[in-house]
């Protein structure tokens, strides 16, 4: 598929065919592409938890989602996804990397960082997975783990303290889905969000 078509077709898919697993070679490509994301200092401070077994996916949903809250329809379709990948950012990998001699910082201070690139870079990796899913004829959705559920998620999967989940990605073959009500807002035109030369 042409890259422009992949970008045009990329959308958050919230309902999947539970009877069609993601082929192992496609899972491998998703992860191979994810680790090609850019990373500051080539720190590559990410980690990916791959959940394919039904018991693992059920444990994820039990740990990472709150009960109620009007999200039952959303969860019903999402829970059918045959694959969940949880991208994690490791801040320590970046702080360590930039304390190395070639970077010239003598300590591990966060004060020098204009933004937390460990999250930015892990987000890049997640986007590459979303685009790869489209290119493979699959659907995918990136969503957050509620802050109050992070502890339960960590405990359920033994996630080390230095790795912070930035969200999760469901992947699978699309099933009929409902459109997000947010789409009624419409996509903002390019000339409304782009400034050339100076802001005003």
Tab-separated table of N, CA and C in Angstrom, residues 130 141 157 166:
chain	number	residue	atom	x	y	z
A	130	UNK	N	0.746	1.485	14.713
A	130	UNK	CA	-0.572	1.799	14.145
A	130	UNK	C	-0.510	1.826	12.624
A	141	UNK	N	-5.922	0.395	17.678
A	141	UNK	CA	-6.361	1.532	18.483
A	141	UNK	C	-5.366	1.764	19.611
A	157	UNK	N	1.351	-7.905	35.728
A	157	UNK	CA	2.319	-8.352	34.723
A	157	UNK	C	3.771	-8.235	35.172
A	166	UNK	N	2.808	3.947	28.464
A	166	UNK	CA	2.275	5.203	27.928
A	166	UNK	C	0.866	5.019	27.394
